[in-house]
mmCIF file with all atom_site columns, C-alpha atoms in Angstrom:
data_model
loop_
_atom_site.group_PDB
_atom_site.id
_atom_site.type_symbol
_atom_site.label_atom_id
_atom_site.label_alt_id
_atom_site.label_comp_id
_atom_site.label_asym_id
_atom_site.label_entity_id
_atom_site.label_seq_id
_atom_site.pdbx_PDB_ins_code
_atom_site.Cartn_x
_atom_site.Cartn_y
_atom_site.Cartn_z
_atom_site.occupancy
_atom_site.B_iso_or_equiv
_atom_site.pdbx_formal_charge
_atom_site.auth_seq_id
_atom_site.auth_comp_id
_atom_site.auth_asym_id
_atom_site.auth_atom_id
_atom_site.pdbx_PDB_model_num
ATOM 1   C CA . MET A 1 1   ? -0.085  0.049  -0.028 1.00 0.00 ? 16  MET A CA 1
ATOM 2   C CA . SER A 1 2   ? 1.312   3.426  -0.967 1.00 0.00 ? 17  SER A CA 1
ATOM 3   C CA . GLU A 1 3   ? 2.162   5.903  1.511  1.00 0.00 ? 18  GLU A CA 1
ATOM 4   C CA . LYS A 1 4   ? -0.732  8.278  0.002  1.00 0.00 ? 19  LYS A CA 1
ATOM 5   C CA . ALA A 1 5   ? -3.269  5.188  0.926  1.00 0.00 ? 20  ALA A CA 1
ATOM 6   C CA . GLN A 1 6   ? -1.962  4.569  4.097  1.00 0.00 ? 21  GLN A CA 1
ATOM 7   C CA . THR A 1 7   ? -2.466  8.179  4.935  1.00 0.00 ? 22  THR A CA 1
ATOM 8   C CA . GLU A 1 8   ? -6.059  8.145  3.466  1.00 0.00 ? 23  GLU A CA 1
ATOM 9   C CA . LYS A 1 9   ? -6.789  5.048  5.835  1.00 0.00 ? 24  LYS A CA 1
ATOM 10  C CA . ARG A 1 10  ? -5.376  6.555  8.695  1.00 0.00 ? 25  ARG A CA 1
ATOM 11  C CA . ALA A 1 11  ? -7.674  9.927  7.866  1.00 0.00 ? 26  ALA A CA 1
ATOM 12  C CA . GLN A 1 12  ? -10.667 7.365  7.512  1.00 0.00 ? 27  GLN A CA 1
ATOM 13  C CA . LEU A 1 13  ? -10.115 5.426  10.969 1.00 0.00 ? 28  LEU A CA 1
ATOM 14  C CA . GLU A 1 14  ? -9.895  8.828  12.799 1.00 0.00 ? 29  GLU A CA 1
ATOM 15  C CA . LYS A 1 15  ? -13.345 10.049 11.128 1.00 0.00 ? 30  LYS A CA 1
ATOM 16  C CA . ALA A 1 16  ? -14.700 6.561  12.044 1.00 0.00 ? 31  ALA A CA 1
ATOM 17  C CA . THR A 1 17  ? -13.426 7.007  15.617 1.00 0.00 ? 32  THR A CA 1
ATOM 18  C CA . MET A 1 18  ? -14.415 10.729 15.975 1.00 0.00 ? 33  MET A CA 1
ATOM 19  C CA . ALA A 1 19  ? -17.926 9.737  14.740 1.00 0.00 ? 34  ALA A CA 1
ATOM 20  C CA . LEU A 1 20  ? -17.886 6.934  17.180 1.00 0.00 ? 35  LEU A CA 1
ATOM 21  C CA . GLN A 1 21  ? -16.900 9.077  20.010 1.00 0.00 ? 36  GLN A CA 1
ATOM 22  C CA . GLU A 1 22  ? -19.891 11.447 18.963 1.00 0.00 ? 37  GLU A CA 1
ATOM 23  C CA . LEU A 1 23  ? -22.355 8.633  19.193 1.00 0.00 ? 38  LEU A CA 1
ATOM 24  C CA . ARG A 1 24  ? -21.248 7.784  22.828 1.00 0.00 ? 39  ARG A CA 1
ATOM 25  C CA . ASN A 1 25  ? -21.779 11.396 23.773 1.00 0.00 ? 40  ASN A CA 1
ATOM 26  C CA . GLU A 1 26  ? -25.174 11.395 22.656 1.00 0.00 ? 41  GLU A CA 1
ATOM 27  C CA . GLN A 1 27  ? -25.860 8.137  24.193 1.00 0.00 ? 42  GLN A CA 1
ATOM 28  C CA . THR A 1 28  ? -24.334 9.466  27.860 1.00 0.00 ? 43  THR A CA 1
ATOM 29  C CA . THR A 1 29  ? -26.708 12.401 27.180 1.00 0.00 ? 44  THR A CA 1
ATOM 30  C CA . LEU A 1 30  ? -29.745 10.183 26.441 1.00 0.00 ? 45  LEU A CA 1
ATOM 31  C CA . ILE A 1 31  ? -29.028 8.133  29.166 1.00 0.00 ? 46  ILE A CA 1
ATOM 32  C CA . GLU A 1 32  ? -29.181 11.126 31.595 1.00 0.00 ? 47  GLU A CA 1
ATOM 33  C CA . ASN A 1 33  ? -32.294 12.578 30.545 1.00 0.00 ? 48  ASN A CA 1
ATOM 34  C CA . ARG A 1 34  ? -33.923 9.523  30.688 1.00 0.00 ? 49  ARG A CA 1
ATOM 35  C CA . GLN A 1 35  ? -32.904 9.032  34.273 1.00 0.00 ? 50  GLN A CA 1
ATOM 36  C CA . LYS A 1 36  ? -34.613 12.254 34.918 1.00 0.00 ? 51  LYS A CA 1
ATOM 37  C CA . LEU A 1 37  ? -37.838 11.473 33.334 1.00 0.00 ? 52  LEU A CA 1
ATOM 38  C CA . GLU A 1 38  ? -37.717 8.337  35.394 1.00 0.00 ? 53  GLU A CA 1
ATOM 39  C CA . SER A 1 39  ? -37.406 10.272 38.268 1.00 0.00 ? 54  SER A CA 1
ATOM 40  C CA . GLN A 1 40  ? -40.155 12.711 37.272 1.00 0.00 ? 55  GLN A CA 1
ATOM 41  C CA . LEU A 1 41  ? -42.250 9.842  36.375 1.00 0.00 ? 56  LEU A CA 1
ATOM 42  C CA . GLN A 1 42  ? -41.891 8.237  39.921 1.00 0.00 ? 57  GLN A CA 1
ATOM 43  C CA . GLU A 1 43  ? -42.776 11.435 41.395 1.00 0.00 ? 58  GLU A CA 1
ATOM 44  C CA . ASN A 1 44  ? -46.097 12.123 39.447 1.00 0.00 ? 59  ASN A CA 1
ATOM 45  C CA . GLU A 1 45  ? -46.995 8.539  39.935 1.00 0.00 ? 60  GLU A CA 1
ATOM 46  C CA . LEU A 1 46  ? -47.088 8.988  43.611 1.00 0.00 ? 61  LEU A CA 1
ATOM 47  C CA . VAL A 1 47  ? -48.850 12.386 43.041 1.00 0.00 ? 62  VAL A CA 1
ATOM 48  C CA . ASP A 1 48  ? -51.340 10.246 41.135 1.00 0.00 ? 63  ASP A CA 1
ATOM 49  C CA . ALA A 1 49  ? -51.708 7.526  43.676 1.00 0.00 ? 64  ALA A CA 1
ATOM 50  C CA . GLU A 1 50  ? -52.290 10.165 46.264 1.00 0.00 ? 65  GLU A CA 1
ATOM 51  C CA . PHE A 1 51  ? -55.146 11.530 44.322 1.00 0.00 ? 66  PHE A CA 1
ATOM 52  C CA . LYS A 1 52  ? -56.647 8.447  43.963 1.00 0.00 ? 67  LYS A CA 1
ATOM 53  C CA . LEU A 1 53  ? -56.853 8.252  47.858 1.00 0.00 ? 68  LEU A CA 1
ATOM 54  C CA . LEU A 1 54  ? -58.624 11.656 48.095 1.00 0.00 ? 69  LEU A CA 1
ATOM 55  C CA . SER A 1 55  ? -62.422 11.769 48.292 1.00 0.00 ? 70  SER A CA 1
ATOM 56  C CA . ASN A 1 56  ? -63.817 14.094 45.405 1.00 0.00 ? 71  ASN A CA 1
ATOM 57  C CA . THR A 1 57  ? -64.660 16.816 47.735 1.00 0.00 ? 72  THR A CA 1
ATOM 58  C CA . ALA A 1 58  ? -60.915 17.123 48.949 1.00 0.00 ? 73  ALA A CA 1
ATOM 59  C CA . ARG A 1 59  ? -59.172 20.363 48.594 1.00 0.00 ? 74  ARG A CA 1
ATOM 60  C CA . VAL A 1 60  ? -56.223 20.264 46.368 1.00 0.00 ? 75  VAL A CA 1
ATOM 61  C CA . TYR A 1 61  ? -53.995 23.206 46.293 1.00 0.00 ? 76  TYR A CA 1
ATOM 62  C CA . LYS A 1 62  ? -51.240 24.077 43.581 1.00 0.00 ? 77  LYS A CA 1
ATOM 63  C CA . MET A 1 63  ? -48.054 25.941 44.546 1.00 0.00 ? 78  MET A CA 1
ATOM 64  C CA . ILE A 1 64  ? -47.449 29.043 41.844 1.00 0.00 ? 79  ILE A CA 1
ATOM 65  C CA . GLY A 1 65  ? -44.311 30.636 43.322 1.00 0.00 ? 80  GLY A CA 1
ATOM 66  C CA . PRO A 1 66  ? -44.476 31.202 46.867 1.00 0.00 ? 81  PRO A CA 1
ATOM 67  C CA . VAL A 1 67  ? -48.464 30.744 47.425 1.00 0.00 ? 82  VAL A CA 1
ATOM 68  C CA . LEU A 1 68  ? -50.530 27.967 47.577 1.00 0.00 ? 83  LEU A CA 1
ATOM 69  C CA . VAL A 1 69  ? -53.599 28.232 45.379 1.00 0.00 ? 84  VAL A CA 1
ATOM 70  C CA . PRO A 1 70  ? -56.937 26.390 45.544 1.00 0.00 ? 85  PRO A CA 1
ATOM 71  C CA . GLN A 1 71  ? -57.202 23.836 42.309 1.00 0.00 ? 86  GLN A CA 1
ATOM 72  C CA . ASP A 1 72  ? -59.916 21.722 41.319 1.00 0.00 ? 87  ASP A CA 1
ATOM 73  C CA . LYS A 1 73  ? -59.440 17.851 42.114 1.00 0.00 ? 88  LYS A CA 1
ATOM 74  C CA . LEU A 1 74  ? -60.534 16.840 38.721 1.00 0.00 ? 89  LEU A CA 1
ATOM 75  C CA . GLU A 1 75  ? -58.690 19.454 36.941 1.00 0.00 ? 90  GLU A CA 1
ATOM 76  C CA . ALA A 1 76  ? -55.368 18.644 39.023 1.00 0.00 ? 91  ALA A CA 1
ATOM 77  C CA . THR A 1 77  ? -55.977 14.880 38.377 1.00 0.00 ? 92  THR A CA 1
ATOM 78  C CA . ALA A 1 78  ? -56.263 15.871 34.738 1.00 0.00 ? 93  ALA A CA 1
ATOM 79  C CA . ASN A 1 79  ? -53.260 17.826 34.745 1.00 0.00 ? 94  ASN A CA 1
ATOM 80  C CA . VAL A 1 80  ? -50.872 14.947 36.340 1.00 0.00 ? 95  VAL A CA 1
ATOM 81  C CA . GLU A 1 81  ? -52.369 12.406 33.788 1.00 0.00 ? 96  GLU A CA 1
ATOM 82  C CA . LYS A 1 82  ? -51.281 14.650 31.104 1.00 0.00 ? 97  LYS A CA 1
ATOM 83  C CA . ARG A 1 83  ? -48.045 14.991 32.367 1.00 0.00 ? 98  ARG A CA 1
ATOM 84  C CA . LEU A 1 84  ? -47.425 11.240 32.853 1.00 0.00 ? 99  LEU A CA 1
ATOM 85  C CA . GLU A 1 85  ? -48.466 10.583 29.627 1.00 0.00 ? 100 GLU A CA 1
ATOM 86  C CA . TYR A 1 86  ? -45.895 13.147 28.185 1.00 0.00 ? 101 TYR A CA 1
ATOM 87  C CA . ILE A 1 87  ? -43.185 11.585 30.362 1.00 0.00 ? 102 ILE A CA 1
ATOM 88  C CA . ARG A 1 88  ? -43.837 8.134  29.425 1.00 0.00 ? 103 ARG A CA 1
ATOM 89  C CA . ASP A 1 89  ? -43.643 8.959  25.630 1.00 0.00 ? 104 ASP A CA 1
ATOM 90  C CA . GLU A 1 90  ? -40.601 11.071 26.238 1.00 0.00 ? 105 GLU A CA 1
ATOM 91  C CA . VAL A 1 91  ? -39.122 7.653  27.923 1.00 0.00 ? 106 VAL A CA 1
ATOM 92  C CA . LYS A 1 92  ? -39.997 5.574  24.874 1.00 0.00 ? 107 LYS A CA 1
ATOM 93  C CA . ARG A 1 93  ? -38.789 8.158  22.178 1.00 0.00 ? 108 ARG A CA 1
ATOM 94  C CA . ILE A 1 94  ? -35.541 8.168  24.302 1.00 0.00 ? 109 ILE A CA 1
ATOM 95  C CA . GLU A 1 95  ? -35.641 4.195  24.374 1.00 0.00 ? 110 GLU A CA 1
ATOM 96  C CA . VAL A 1 96  ? -35.931 3.910  20.468 1.00 0.00 ? 111 VAL A CA 1
ATOM 97  C CA . ARG A 1 97  ? -33.100 6.213  20.026 1.00 0.00 ? 112 ARG A CA 1
ATOM 98  C CA . LEU A 1 98  ? -31.003 4.354  22.526 1.00 0.00 ? 113 LEU A CA 1
ATOM 99  C CA . GLU A 1 99  ? -31.574 1.236  20.266 1.00 0.00 ? 114 GLU A CA 1
ATOM 100 C CA . GLN A 1 100 ? -30.663 3.202  16.987 1.00 0.00 ? 115 GLN A CA 1
ATOM 101 C CA . LEU A 1 101 ? -27.295 4.374  18.784 1.00 0.00 ? 116 LEU A CA 1
ATOM 102 C CA . ALA A 1 102 ? -26.355 0.935  19.716 1.00 0.00 ? 117 ALA A CA 1
ATOM 103 C CA . LYS A 1 103 ? -26.756 -0.249 16.474 1.00 0.00 ? 118 LYS A CA 1
ATOM 104 C CA . GLU A 1 104 ? -24.980 2.757  14.824 1.00 0.00 ? 119 GLU A CA 1
ATOM 105 C CA . GLN A 1 105 ? -22.339 2.348  17.214 1.00 0.00 ? 120 GLN A CA 1
ATOM 106 C CA . GLN A 1 106 ? -21.822 -1.483 16.421 1.00 0.00 ? 121 GLN A CA 1
ATOM 107 C CA . ALA A 1 107 ? -21.603 -0.408 12.771 1.00 0.00 ? 122 ALA A CA 1
ATOM 108 C CA . LYS A 1 108 ? -19.260 2.198  13.422 1.00 0.00 ? 123 LYS A CA 1
ATOM 109 C CA . SER A 1 109 ? -16.998 -0.223 15.445 1.00 0.00 ? 124 SER A CA 1
ATOM 110 C CA . THR A 1 110 ? -17.189 -2.561 13.100 1.00 0.00 ? 125 THR A CA 1
ATOM 111 C CA . ASP A 1 111 ? -15.648 -0.167 10.133 1.00 0.00 ? 126 ASP A CA 1
ATOM 112 C CA . ALA A 1 112 ? -13.074 1.628  12.471 1.00 0.00 ? 127 ALA A CA 1
ATOM 113 C CA . TYR A 1 113 ? -11.873 -2.304 13.590 1.00 0.00 ? 128 TYR A CA 1
ATOM 114 C CA . LYS A 1 114 ? -11.495 -3.069 10.030 1.00 0.00 ? 129 LYS A CA 1
ATOM 115 C CA . LEU A 1 115 ? -9.692  0.159  9.298  1.00 0.00 ? 130 LEU A CA 1
ATOM 116 C CA . GLN A 1 116 ? -7.430  -0.691 12.038 1.00 0.00 ? 131 GLN A CA 1
ATOM 117 C CA . MET A 1 117 ? -6.710  -4.431 10.967 1.00 0.00 ? 132 MET A CA 1
ATOM 118 C CA . GLU A 1 118 ? -5.924  -2.847 7.438  1.00 0.00 ? 133 GLU A CA 1
ATOM 119 C CA . LEU A 1 119 ? -3.627  -0.463 8.607  1.00 0.00 ? 134 LEU A CA 1
ATOM 120 C CA . GLN A 1 120 ? -1.757  -3.059 11.069 1.00 0.00 ? 135 GLN A CA 1
ATOM 121 C CA . GLY A 1 121 ? -1.829  -5.274 8.245  1.00 0.00 ? 136 GLY A CA 1
ATOM 122 C CA . VAL A 1 122 ? 0.371   -2.797 6.058  1.00 0.00 ? 137 VAL A CA 1
ATOM 123 C CA . SER A 1 123 ? 2.381   -1.504 9.211  1.00 0.00 ? 138 SER A CA 1
ATOM 124 C CA . GLN A 1 124 ? 3.792   -5.431 9.656  1.00 0.00 ? 139 GLN A CA 1
ATOM 125 C CA . ALA A 1 125 ? 4.137   -5.774 6.148  1.00 0.00 ? 140 ALA A CA 1
#
């Protein structure tokens, strides 16, 4: 293999390695976001469970800034259910993206490995 071809292979390997690192960084960010969402999901599930224990005539208050404002129980329950639905949808979206990233990482790793083996084969010859 010529010097020029070897230099091109090294550039391709560096590019593949950088792409793989970007995928890993995105994966890390998504995992952190998923953990935050799962925490919020647990909190909202607790609130939903507490609402189910309350009678229909119970008073519910919503904190707006430093003030507690009365809120209709049905409205509060609906808000929590919408929030739960949104959080679950976001977690699903992140899970799908994480699966895609895993496939992309596998492909990039394979490509980088092949390039590295080609370069090592040239170096040893």
